[in-house]
PDB file of N, CA and C in Angstrom:
ATOM      1  N   MET C   1       0.847  -1.194   0.000  1.00  0.00           N
ATOM      2  CA  MET C   1       0.000   0.000   0.000  1.00  0.00           C
ATOM      3  C   MET C   1       0.885   1.248   0.000  1.00  0.00           C
ATOM      4  N   GLU C   2       0.446   2.217  -0.728  1.00  0.00           N
ATOM      5  CA  GLU C   2       1.192   3.473  -0.838  1.00  0.00           C
ATOM      6  C   GLU C   2       0.991   4.345   0.405  1.00  0.00           C
ATOM      7  N   SER C   3       2.031   5.012   0.815  1.00  0.00           N
ATOM      8  CA  SER C   3       1.966   5.880   1.990  1.00  0.00           C
ATOM      9  C   SER C   3       1.074   7.094   1.717  1.00  0.00           C
ATOM     10  N   PRO C   4       0.255   7.472   2.697  1.00  0.00           N
ATOM     11  CA  PRO C   4      -0.578   8.662   2.533  1.00  0.00           C
ATOM     12  C   PRO C   4       0.201   9.961   2.770  1.00  0.00           C
ATOM     13  N   THR C   5       1.422   9.846   3.289  1.00  0.00           N
ATOM     14  CA  THR C   5       2.185  11.025   3.699  1.00  0.00           C
ATOM     15  C   THR C   5       2.434  12.039   2.582  1.00  0.00           C
ATOM     16  N   PRO C   6       2.887  11.634   1.387  1.00  0.00           N
ATOM     17  CA  PRO C   6       3.144  12.652   0.348  1.00  0.00           C
ATOM     18  C   PRO C   6       1.924  13.509   0.007  1.00  0.00           C
ATOM     19  N   LEU C   7       0.781  12.877  -0.166  1.00  0.00           N
ATOM     20  CA  LEU C   7      -0.436  13.620  -0.499  1.00  0.00           C
ATOM     21  C   LEU C   7      -0.858  14.540   0.646  1.00  0.00           C
ATOM     22  N   ARG C   8      -0.828  14.012   1.862  1.00  0.00           N
ATOM     23  CA  ARG C   8      -1.219  14.822   3.016  1.00  0.00           C
ATOM     24  C   ARG C   8      -0.278  16.012   3.195  1.00  0.00           C
ATOM     25  N   LEU C   9       1.006  15.787   2.962  1.00  0.00           N
ATOM     26  CA  LEU C   9       1.987  16.868   3.086  1.00  0.00           C
ATOM     27  C   LEU C   9       1.680  17.977   2.086  1.00  0.00           C
ATOM     28  N   LYS C  10       1.416  17.606   0.861  1.00  0.00           N
ATOM     29  CA  LYS C  10       1.116  18.600  -0.177  1.00  0.00           C
ATOM     30  C   LYS C  10      -0.167  19.368   0.163  1.00  0.00           C
ATOM     31  N   GLU C  11      -1.202  18.634   0.600  1.00  0.00           N
ATOM     32  CA  GLU C  11      -2.470  19.280   0.956  1.00  0.00           C
ATOM     33  C   GLU C  11      -2.293  20.261   2.113  1.00  0.00           C
ATOM     34  N   ALA C  12      -1.577  19.830   3.156  1.00  0.00           N
ATOM     35  CA  ALA C  12      -1.391  20.681   4.336  1.00  0.00           C
ATOM     36  C   ALA C  12      -0.534  21.903   3.997  1.00  0.00           C
ATOM     37  N   ARG C  13       0.484  21.703   3.173  1.00  0.00           N
ATOM     38  CA  ARG C  13       1.355  22.824   2.788  1.00  0.00           C
ATOM     39  C   ARG C  13       0.557  23.863   2.011  1.00  0.00           C
ATOM     40  N   LYS C  14      -0.222  23.407   1.035  1.00  0.00           N
ATOM     41  CA  LYS C  14      -1.013  24.346   0.232  1.00  0.00           C
ATOM     42  C   LYS C  14      -2.063  25.056   1.081  1.00  0.00           C
ATOM     43  N   ALA C  15      -2.706  24.307   1.992  1.00  0.00           N
ATOM     44  CA  ALA C  15      -3.727  24.905   2.857  1.00  0.00           C
ATOM     45  C   ALA C  15      -3.121  25.983   3.758  1.00  0.00           C
ATOM     46  N   ALA C  16      -1.849  25.808   4.126  1.00  0.00           N
ATOM     47  CA  ALA C  16      -1.178  26.790   4.982  1.00  0.00           C
ATOM     48  C   ALA C  16      -0.589  27.951   4.166  1.00  0.00           C
ATOM     49  N   GLY C  17      -0.672  27.844   2.832  1.00  0.00           N
ATOM     50  CA  GLY C  17      -0.213  28.937   1.976  1.00  0.00           C
ATOM     51  C   GLY C  17       1.280  29.005   1.745  1.00  0.00           C
ATOM     52  N   TYR C  18       1.966  27.882   1.901  1.00  0.00           N
ATOM     53  CA  TYR C  18       3.411  27.835   1.680  1.00  0.00           C
ATOM     54  C   TYR C  18       3.732  27.275   0.298  1.00  0.00           C
ATOM     55  N   THR C  19       4.805  27.777  -0.312  1.00  0.00           N
ATOM     56  CA  THR C  19       5.396  27.082  -1.452  1.00  0.00           C
ATOM     57  C   THR C  19       6.313  26.014  -0.858  1.00  0.00           C
ATOM     58  N   GLN C  20       6.769  25.094  -1.689  1.00  0.00           N
ATOM     59  CA  GLN C  20       7.706  24.078  -1.199  1.00  0.00           C
ATOM     60  C   GLN C  20       8.960  24.752  -0.640  1.00  0.00           C
ATOM     61  N   GLN C  21       9.455  25.743  -1.349  1.00  0.00           N
ATOM     62  CA  GLN C  21      10.668  26.423  -0.907  1.00  0.00           C
ATOM     63  C   GLN C  21      10.445  27.157   0.422  1.00  0.00           C
ATOM     64  N   GLN C  22       9.324  27.851   0.544  1.00  0.00           N
ATOM     65  CA  GLN C  22       9.036  28.586   1.780  1.00  0.00           C
ATOM     66  C   GLN C  22       8.962  27.652   2.976  1.00  0.00           C
ATOM     67  N   LEU C  23       8.317  26.504   2.800  1.00  0.00           N
ATOM     68  CA  LEU C  23       8.213  25.548   3.897  1.00  0.00           C
ATOM     69  C   LEU C  23       9.588  25.002   4.260  1.00  0.00           C
ATOM     70  N   GLY C  24      10.351  24.626   3.258  1.00  0.00           N
ATOM     71  CA  GLY C  24      11.693  24.113   3.514  1.00  0.00           C
ATOM     72  C   GLY C  24      12.551  25.112   4.269  1.00  0.00           C
ATOM     73  N   ILE C  25      12.504  26.355   3.853  1.00  0.00           N
ATOM     74  CA  ILE C  25      13.294  27.406   4.514  1.00  0.00           C
ATOM     75  C   ILE C  25      12.808  27.603   5.955  1.00  0.00           C
ATOM     76  N   ALA C  26      11.484  27.575   6.151  1.00  0.00           N
ATOM     77  CA  ALA C  26      10.928  27.720   7.500  1.00  0.00           C
ATOM     78  C   ALA C  26      11.393  26.589   8.419  1.00  0.00           C
ATOM     79  N   LEU C  27      11.707  25.441   7.823  1.00  0.00           N
ATOM     80  CA  LEU C  27      12.185  24.289   8.594  1.00  0.00           C
ATOM     81  C   LEU C  27      13.698  24.311   8.788  1.00  0.00           C
ATOM     82  N   GLY C  28      14.355  25.320   8.207  1.00  0.00           N
ATOM     83  CA  GLY C  28      15.792  25.451   8.384  1.00  0.00           C
ATOM     84  C   GLY C  28      16.632  24.842   7.278  1.00  0.00           C
ATOM     85  N   MET C  29      16.003  24.488   6.172  1.00  0.00           N
ATOM     86  CA  MET C  29      16.758  23.942   5.043  1.00  0.00           C
ATOM     87  C   MET C  29      17.454  25.068   4.291  1.00  0.00           C
ATOM     88  N   GLU C  30      18.512  24.720   3.588  1.00  0.00           N
ATOM     89  CA  GLU C  30      19.223  25.689   2.759  1.00  0.00           C
ATOM     90  C   GLU C  30      18.279  26.177   1.656  1.00  0.00           C
ATOM     91  N   PRO C  31      18.222  27.486   1.420  1.00  0.00           N
ATOM     92  CA  PRO C  31      17.304  28.014   0.397  1.00  0.00           C
ATOM     93  C   PRO C  31      17.476  27.388  -0.992  1.00  0.00           C
ATOM     94  N   ASN C  32      18.695  27.054  -1.362  1.00  0.00           N
ATOM     95  CA  ASN C  32      18.912  26.517  -2.713  1.00  0.00           C
ATOM     96  C   ASN C  32      18.521  25.039  -2.839  1.00  0.00           C
ATOM     97  N   THR C  33      18.270  24.341  -1.733  1.00  0.00           N
ATOM     98  CA  THR C  33      17.859  22.933  -1.805  1.00  0.00           C
ATOM     99  C   THR C  33      16.476  22.684  -1.200  1.00  0.00           C
ATOM    100  N   ALA C  34      15.902  23.695  -0.562  1.00  0.00           N
ATOM    101  CA  ALA C  34      14.637  23.524   0.164  1.00  0.00           C
ATOM    102  C   ALA C  34      13.504  23.027  -0.741  1.00  0.00           C
ATOM    103  N   SER C  35      13.335  23.647  -1.893  1.00  0.00           N
ATOM    104  CA  SER C  35      12.242  23.283  -2.794  1.00  0.00           C
ATOM    105  C   SER C  35      12.406  21.846  -3.293  1.00  0.00           C
ATOM    106  N   ALA C  36      13.607  21.476  -3.703  1.00  0.00           N
ATOM    107  CA  ALA C  36      13.854  20.129  -4.222  1.00  0.00           C
ATOM    108  C   ALA C  36      13.618  19.076  -3.144  1.00  0.00           C
ATOM    109  N   ARG C  37      14.046  19.375  -1.937  1.00  0.00           N
ATOM    110  CA  ARG C  37      13.878  18.419  -0.844  1.00  0.00           C
ATOM    111  C   ARG C  37      12.399  18.220  -0.506  1.00  0.00           C
ATOM    112  N   MET C  38      11.664  19.318  -0.411  1.00  0.00           N
ATOM    113  CA  MET C  38      10.235  19.200  -0.132  1.00  0.00           C
ATOM    114  C   MET C  38       9.516  18.481  -1.273  1.00  0.00           C
ATOM    115  N   ASN C  39       9.945  18.731  -2.497  1.00  0.00           N
ATOM    116  CA  ASN C  39       9.354  18.072  -3.658  1.00  0.00           C
ATOM    117  C   ASN C  39       9.551  16.554  -3.570  1.00  0.00           C
ATOM    118  N   GLN C  40      10.726  16.140  -3.136  1.00  0.00           N
ATOM    119  CA  GLN C  40      10.992  14.698  -2.990  1.00  0.00           C
ATOM    120  C   GLN C  40      10.084  14.081  -1.930  1.00  0.00           C
ATOM    121  N   TYR C  41       9.820  14.819  -0.875  1.00  0.00           N
ATOM    122  CA  TYR C  41       8.895  14.336   0.155  1.00  0.00           C
ATOM    123  C   TYR C  41       7.480  14.219  -0.415  1.00  0.00           C
ATOM    124  N   GLU C  42       7.060  15.228  -1.171  1.00  0.00           N
ATOM    125  CA  GLU C  42       5.696  15.234  -1.714  1.00  0.00           C
ATOM    126  C   GLU C  42       5.506  14.226  -2.836  1.00  0.00           C
ATOM    127  N   LYS C  43       6.558  13.858  -3.517  1.00  0.00           N
ATOM    128  CA  LYS C  43       6.489  12.859  -4.591  1.00  0.00           C
ATOM    129  C   LYS C  43       6.650  11.444  -4.033  1.00  0.00           C
ATOM    130  N   GLY C  44       7.040  11.339  -2.752  1.00  0.00           N
ATOM    131  CA  GLY C  44       7.233  10.035  -2.145  1.00  0.00           C
ATOM    132  C   GLY C  44       8.563   9.386  -2.480  1.00  0.00           C
ATOM    133  N   LYS C  45       9.484  10.150  -3.090  1.00  0.00           N
ATOM    134  CA  LYS C  45      10.808   9.608  -3.417  1.00  0.00           C
ATOM    135  C   LYS C  45      11.622   9.399  -2.146  1.00  0.00           C
ATOM    136  N   HIS C  46      11.470  10.286  -1.194  1.00  0.00           N
ATOM    137  CA  HIS C  46      12.108  10.176   0.120  1.00  0.00           C
ATOM    138  C   HIS C  46      11.041  10.468   1.171  1.00  0.00           C
ATOM    139  N   ALA C  47      11.186   9.836   2.317  1.00  0.00           N
ATOM    140  CA  ALA C  47      10.249  10.075   3.419  1.00  0.00           C
ATOM    141  C   ALA C  47      10.989  10.743   4.565  1.00  0.00           C
ATOM    142  N   PRO C  48      10.444  11.835   5.072  1.00  0.00           N
ATOM    143  CA  PRO C  48      11.083  12.478   6.222  1.00  0.00           C
ATOM    144  C   PRO C  48      11.002  11.567   7.441  1.00  0.00           C
ATOM    145  N   ASP C  49      12.019  11.625   8.291  1.00  0.00           N
ATOM    146  CA  ASP C  49      11.950  10.857   9.528  1.00  0.00           C
ATOM    147  C   ASP C  49      10.895  11.496  10.443  1.00  0.00           C
ATOM    148  N   TYR C  50      10.587  10.812  11.541  1.00  0.00           N
ATOM    149  CA  TYR C  50       9.508  11.287  12.407  1.00  0.00           C
ATOM    150  C   TYR C  50       9.792  12.685  12.963  1.00  0.00           C
ATOM    151  N   THR C  51      11.030  12.945  13.365  1.00  0.00           N
ATOM    152  CA  THR C  51      11.369  14.252  13.936  1.00  0.00           C
ATOM    153  C   THR C  51      11.127  15.369  12.921  1.00  0.00           C
ATOM    154  N   THR C  52      11.519  15.136  11.687  1.00  0.00           N
ATOM    155  CA  THR C  52      11.293  16.123  10.622  1.00  0.00           C
ATOM    156  C   THR C  52       9.797  16.275  10.362  1.00  0.00           C
ATOM    157  N   MET C  53       9.086  15.149  10.344  1.00  0.00           N
ATOM    158  CA  MET C  53       7.639  15.206  10.109  1.00  0.00           C
ATOM    159  C   MET C  53       6.955  15.979  11.223  1.00  0.00           C
ATOM    160  N   LYS C  54       7.420  15.827  12.456  1.00  0.00           N
ATOM    161  CA  LYS C  54       6.851  16.563  13.589  1.00  0.00           C
ATOM    162  C   LYS C  54       7.088  18.057  13.429  1.00  0.00           C
ATOM    163  N   ARG C  55       8.268  18.438  12.966  1.00  0.00           N
ATOM    164  CA  ARG C  55       8.570  19.854  12.728  1.00  0.00           C
ATOM    165  C   ARG C  55       7.685  20.408  11.610  1.00  0.00           C
ATOM    166  N   ILE C  56       7.477  19.612  10.566  1.00  0.00           N
ATOM    167  CA  ILE C  56       6.599  20.021   9.463  1.00  0.00           C
ATOM    168  C   ILE C  56       5.174  20.213   9.994  1.00  0.00           C
ATOM    169  N   ALA C  57       4.705  19.247  10.774  1.00  0.00           N
ATOM    170  CA  ALA C  57       3.348  19.323  11.340  1.00  0.00           C
ATOM    171  C   ALA C  57       3.182  20.579  12.180  1.00  0.00           C
ATOM    172  N   ASP C  58       4.172  20.849  13.025  1.00  0.00           N
ATOM    173  CA  ASP C  58       4.098  22.048  13.872  1.00  0.00           C
ATOM    174  C   ASP C  58       4.076  23.316  13.034  1.00  0.00           C
ATOM    175  N   GLU C  59       4.892  23.357  11.998  1.00  0.00           N
ATOM    176  CA  GLU C  59       4.950  24.536  11.128  1.00  0.00           C
ATOM    177  C   GLU C  59       3.627  24.740  10.388  1.00  0.00           C
ATOM    178  N   LEU C  60       2.995  23.634   9.979  1.00  0.00           N
ATOM    179  CA  LEU C  60       1.754  23.724   9.205  1.00  0.00           C
ATOM    180  C   LEU C  60       0.504  23.738  10.085  1.00  0.00           C
ATOM    181  N   GLY C  61       0.672  23.536  11.388  1.00  0.00           N
ATOM    182  CA  GLY C  61      -0.455  23.605  12.305  1.00  0.00           C
ATOM    183  C   GLY C  61      -1.407  22.426  12.244  1.00  0.00           C
ATOM    184  N   VAL C  62      -0.865  21.244  11.959  1.00  0.00           N
ATOM    185  CA  VAL C  62      -1.691  20.031  11.956  1.00  0.00           C
ATOM    186  C   VAL C  62      -1.035  18.980  12.853  1.00  0.00           C
ATOM    187  N   PRO C  63      -1.829  18.059  13.406  1.00  0.00           N
ATOM    188  CA  PRO C  63      -1.229  16.988  14.199  1.00  0.00           C
ATOM    189  C   PRO C  63      -0.376  16.079  13.315  1.00  0.00           C
ATOM    190  N   VAL C  64       0.713  15.595  13.842  1.00  0.00           N
ATOM    191  CA  VAL C  64       1.605  14.737  13.048  1.00  0.00           C
ATOM    192  C   VAL C  64       0.884  13.470  12.581  1.00  0.00           C
ATOM    193  N   ALA C  65      -0.071  12.986  13.349  1.00  0.00           N
ATOM    194  CA  ALA C  65      -0.827  11.786  12.967  1.00  0.00           C
ATOM    195  C   ALA C  65      -1.565  11.968  11.641  1.00  0.00           C
ATOM    196  N   TYR C  66      -1.916  13.207  11.320  1.00  0.00           N
ATOM    197  CA  TYR C  66      -2.617  13.503  10.063  1.00  0.00           C
ATOM    198  C   TYR C  66      -1.840  12.976   8.852  1.00  0.00           C
ATOM    199  N   PHE C  67      -0.530  13.075   8.896  1.00  0.00           N
ATOM    200  CA  PHE C  67       0.303  12.680   7.755  1.00  0.00           C
ATOM    201  C   PHE C  67       0.374  11.169   7.568  1.00  0.00           C
ATOM    202  N   TYR C  68       0.074  10.409   8.604  1.00  0.00           N
ATOM    203  CA  TYR C  68       0.211   8.960   8.546  1.00  0.00           C
ATOM    204  C   TYR C  68      -1.124   8.224   8.432  1.00  0.00           C
ATOM    205  N   CYS C  69      -2.213   8.944   8.490  1.00  0.00           N
ATOM    206  CA  CYS C  69      -3.538   8.332   8.473  1.00  0.00           C
ATOM    207  C   CYS C  69      -3.931   7.933   7.049  1.00  0.00           C
ATOM    208  N   GLU C  70      -4.300   6.668   6.882  1.00  0.00           N
ATOM    209  CA  GLU C  70      -4.642   6.164   5.549  1.00  0.00           C
ATOM    210  C   GLU C  70      -6.025   6.593   5.073  1.00  0.00           C
ATOM    211  N   GLU C  71      -6.998   6.674   5.979  1.00  0.00           N
ATOM    212  CA  GLU C  71      -8.369   6.978   5.590  1.00  0.00           C
ATOM    213  C   GLU C  71      -8.595   8.483   5.509  1.00  0.00           C
ATOM    214  N   PRO C  72      -9.042   8.984   4.356  1.00  0.00           N
ATOM    215  CA  PRO C  72      -9.232  10.428   4.185  1.00  0.00           C
ATOM    216  C   PRO C  72     -10.164  11.065   5.219  1.00  0.00           C
ATOM    217  N   GLN C  73     -11.267  10.416   5.531  1.00  0.00           N
ATOM    218  CA  GLN C  73     -12.226  10.981   6.480  1.00  0.00           C
ATOM    219  C   GLN C  73     -11.624  11.048   7.887  1.00  0.00           C
ATOM    220  N   LEU C  74     -10.913  10.008   8.284  1.00  0.00           N
ATOM    221  CA  LEU C  74     -10.267   9.990   9.593  1.00  0.00           C
ATOM    222  C   LEU C  74      -9.154  11.043   9.653  1.00  0.00           C
ATOM    223  N   ALA C  75      -8.440  11.220   8.546  1.00  0.00           N
ATOM    224  CA  ALA C  75      -7.388  12.251   8.489  1.00  0.00           C
ATOM    225  C   ALA C  75      -7.984  13.639   8.714  1.00  0.00           C
ATOM    226  N   GLU C  76      -9.138  13.904   8.108  1.00  0.00           N
ATOM    227  CA  GLU C  76      -9.803  15.194   8.300  1.00  0.00           C
ATOM    228  C   GLU C  76     -10.241  15.366   9.748  1.00  0.00           C
ATOM    229  N   LEU C  77     -10.746  14.297  10.342  1.00  0.00           N
ATOM    230  CA  LEU C  77     -11.143  14.358  11.752  1.00  0.00           C
ATOM    231  C   LEU C  77      -9.936  14.671  12.646  1.00  0.00           C
ATOM    232  N   ILE C  78      -8.826  14.031  12.365  1.00  0.00           N
ATOM    233  CA  ILE C  78      -7.605  14.273  13.144  1.00  0.00           C
ATOM    234  C   ILE C  78      -7.198  15.738  13.026  1.00  0.00           C
ATOM    235  N   LYS C  79      -7.280  16.261  11.810  1.00  0.00           N
ATOM    236  CA  LYS C  79      -6.912  17.662  11.582  1.00  0.00           C
ATOM    237  C   LYS C  79      -7.834  18.594  12.378  1.00  0.00           C
ATOM    238  N   ILE C  80      -9.115  18.321  12.355  1.00  0.00           N
ATOM    239  CA  ILE C  80     -10.075  19.152  13.090  1.00  0.00           C
ATOM    240  C   ILE C  80      -9.862  19.021  14.595  1.00  0.00           C
ATOM    241  N   LEU C  81      -9.684  17.805  15.068  1.00  0.00           N
ATOM    242  CA  LEU C  81      -9.459  17.583  16.501  1.00  0.00           C
ATOM    243  C   LEU C  81      -8.222  18.337  16.984  1.00  0.00           C
ATOM    244  N   GLY C  82      -7.237  18.453  16.112  1.00  0.00           N
ATOM    245  CA  GLY C  82      -6.011  19.168  16.467  1.00  0.00           C
ATOM    246  C   GLY C  82      -6.224  20.653  16.695  1.00  0.00           C
ATOM    247  N   THR C  83      -7.327  21.181  16.208  1.00  0.00           N
ATOM    248  CA  THR C  83      -7.610  22.613  16.393  1.00  0.00           C
ATOM    249  C   THR C  83      -8.329  22.883  17.708  1.00  0.00           C
ATOM    250  N   LEU C  84      -8.822  21.826  18.353  1.00  0.00           N
ATOM    251  CA  LEU C  84      -9.560  21.987  19.608  1.00  0.00           C
ATOM    252  C   LEU C  84      -8.594  22.115  20.784  1.00  0.00           C
ATOM    253  N   SER C  85      -9.027  22.811  21.793  1.00  0.00           N
ATOM    254  CA  SER C  85      -8.228  22.911  23.016  1.00  0.00           C
ATOM    255  C   SER C  85      -8.223  21.550  23.706  1.00  0.00           C
ATOM    256  N   SER C  86      -7.319  21.378  24.624  1.00  0.00           N
ATOM    257  CA  SER C  86      -7.229  20.137  25.378  1.00  0.00           C
ATOM    258  C   SER C  86      -8.553  19.850  26.099  1.00  0.00           C
ATOM    259  N   LYS C  87      -9.133  20.888  26.673  1.00  0.00           N
ATOM    260  CA  LYS C  87     -10.411  20.737  27.386  1.00  0.00           C
ATOM    261  C   LYS C  87     -11.523  20.326  26.422  1.00  0.00           C
ATOM    262  N   GLU C  88     -11.571  20.958  25.257  1.00  0.00           N
ATOM    263  CA  GLU C  88     -12.586  20.608  24.258  1.00  0.00           C
ATOM    264  C   GLU C  88     -12.422  19.155  23.806  1.00  0.00           C
ATOM    265  N   GLN C  89     -11.186  18.718  23.650  1.00  0.00           N
ATOM    266  CA  GLN C  89     -10.923  17.330  23.270  1.00  0.00           C
ATOM    267  C   GLN C  89     -11.416  16.375  24.355  1.00  0.00           C
ATOM    268  N   GLU C  90     -11.185  16.725  25.619  1.00  0.00           N
ATOM    269  CA  GLU C  90     -11.637  15.892  26.739  1.00  0.00           C
ATOM    270  C   GLU C  90     -13.153  15.750  26.737  1.00  0.00           C
ATOM    271  N   VAL C  91     -13.852  16.865  26.546  1.00  0.00           N
ATOM    272  CA  VAL C  91     -15.314  16.860  26.538  1.00  0.00           C
ATOM    273  C   VAL C  91     -15.833  16.003  25.383  1.00  0.00           C
ATOM    274  N   LEU C  92     -15.258  16.189  24.213  1.00  0.00           N
ATOM    275  CA  LEU C  92     -15.684  15.422  23.042  1.00  0.00           C
ATOM    276  C   LEU C  92     -15.399  13.928  23.243  1.00  0.00           C
ATOM    277  N   LEU C  93     -14.248  13.611  23.765  1.00  0.00           N
ATOM    278  CA  LEU C  93     -13.888  12.215  24.004  1.00  0.00           C
ATOM    279  C   LEU C  93     -14.860  11.579  24.998  1.00  0.00           C
ATOM    280  N   ALA C  94     -15.173  12.266  26.071  1.00  0.00           N
ATOM    281  CA  ALA C  94     -16.122  11.742  27.054  1.00  0.00           C
ATOM    282  C   ALA C  94     -17.483  11.509  26.419  1.00  0.00           C
ATOM    283  N   SER C  95     -17.903  12.433  25.580  1.00  0.00           N
ATOM    284  CA  SER C  95     -19.185  12.321  24.891  1.00  0.00           C
ATOM    285  C   SER C  95     -19.202  11.116  23.945  1.00  0.00           C
ATOM    286  N   LEU C  96     -18.118  10.927  23.216  1.00  0.00           N
ATOM    287  CA  LEU C  96     -18.043   9.814  22.274  1.00  0.00           C
ATOM    288  C   LEU C  96     -17.984   8.472  22.988  1.00  0.00           C
ATOM    289  N   LYS C  97     -17.356   8.435  24.130  1.00  0.00           N
ATOM    290  CA  LYS C  97     -17.256   7.169  24.890  1.00  0.00           C
ATOM    291  C   LYS C  97     -18.612   6.713  25.429  1.00  0.00           C
ATOM    292  N   LYS C  98     -19.541   7.651  25.583  1.00  0.00           N
ATOM    293  CA  LYS C  98     -20.867   7.330  26.113  1.00  0.00           C
ATOM    294  C   LYS C  98     -21.749   6.656  25.061  1.00  0.00           C
ATOM    295  N   ARG C  99     -21.374   6.715  23.836  1.00  0.00           N
ATOM    296  CA  ARG C  99     -22.185   6.187  22.741  1.00  0.00           C
ATOM    297  C   ARG C  99     -22.337   4.692  22.792  1.00  0.00           C
TER     298      ARG C  99
END
């Protein structure tokens, strides 16, 4: 099965309004290689390690789990849940457990 990470990375980057180069530079990559490196991640030629993926997630404002989730609907839920406060997540979790 193909990894969902390249597609999710591209979607999250575009939603945050970054070019590949801008995101790479924001992550501390050299300006002359940032775009190519991010492109390789988005094409699935290379996969960032977890630490790099966590930095990307933080920069783009999405939970790192979003990049690894295979199901599109669940990935969207993860992204939305990541926008909730810790307290809001607790309330929602308690509500869902009662079902």
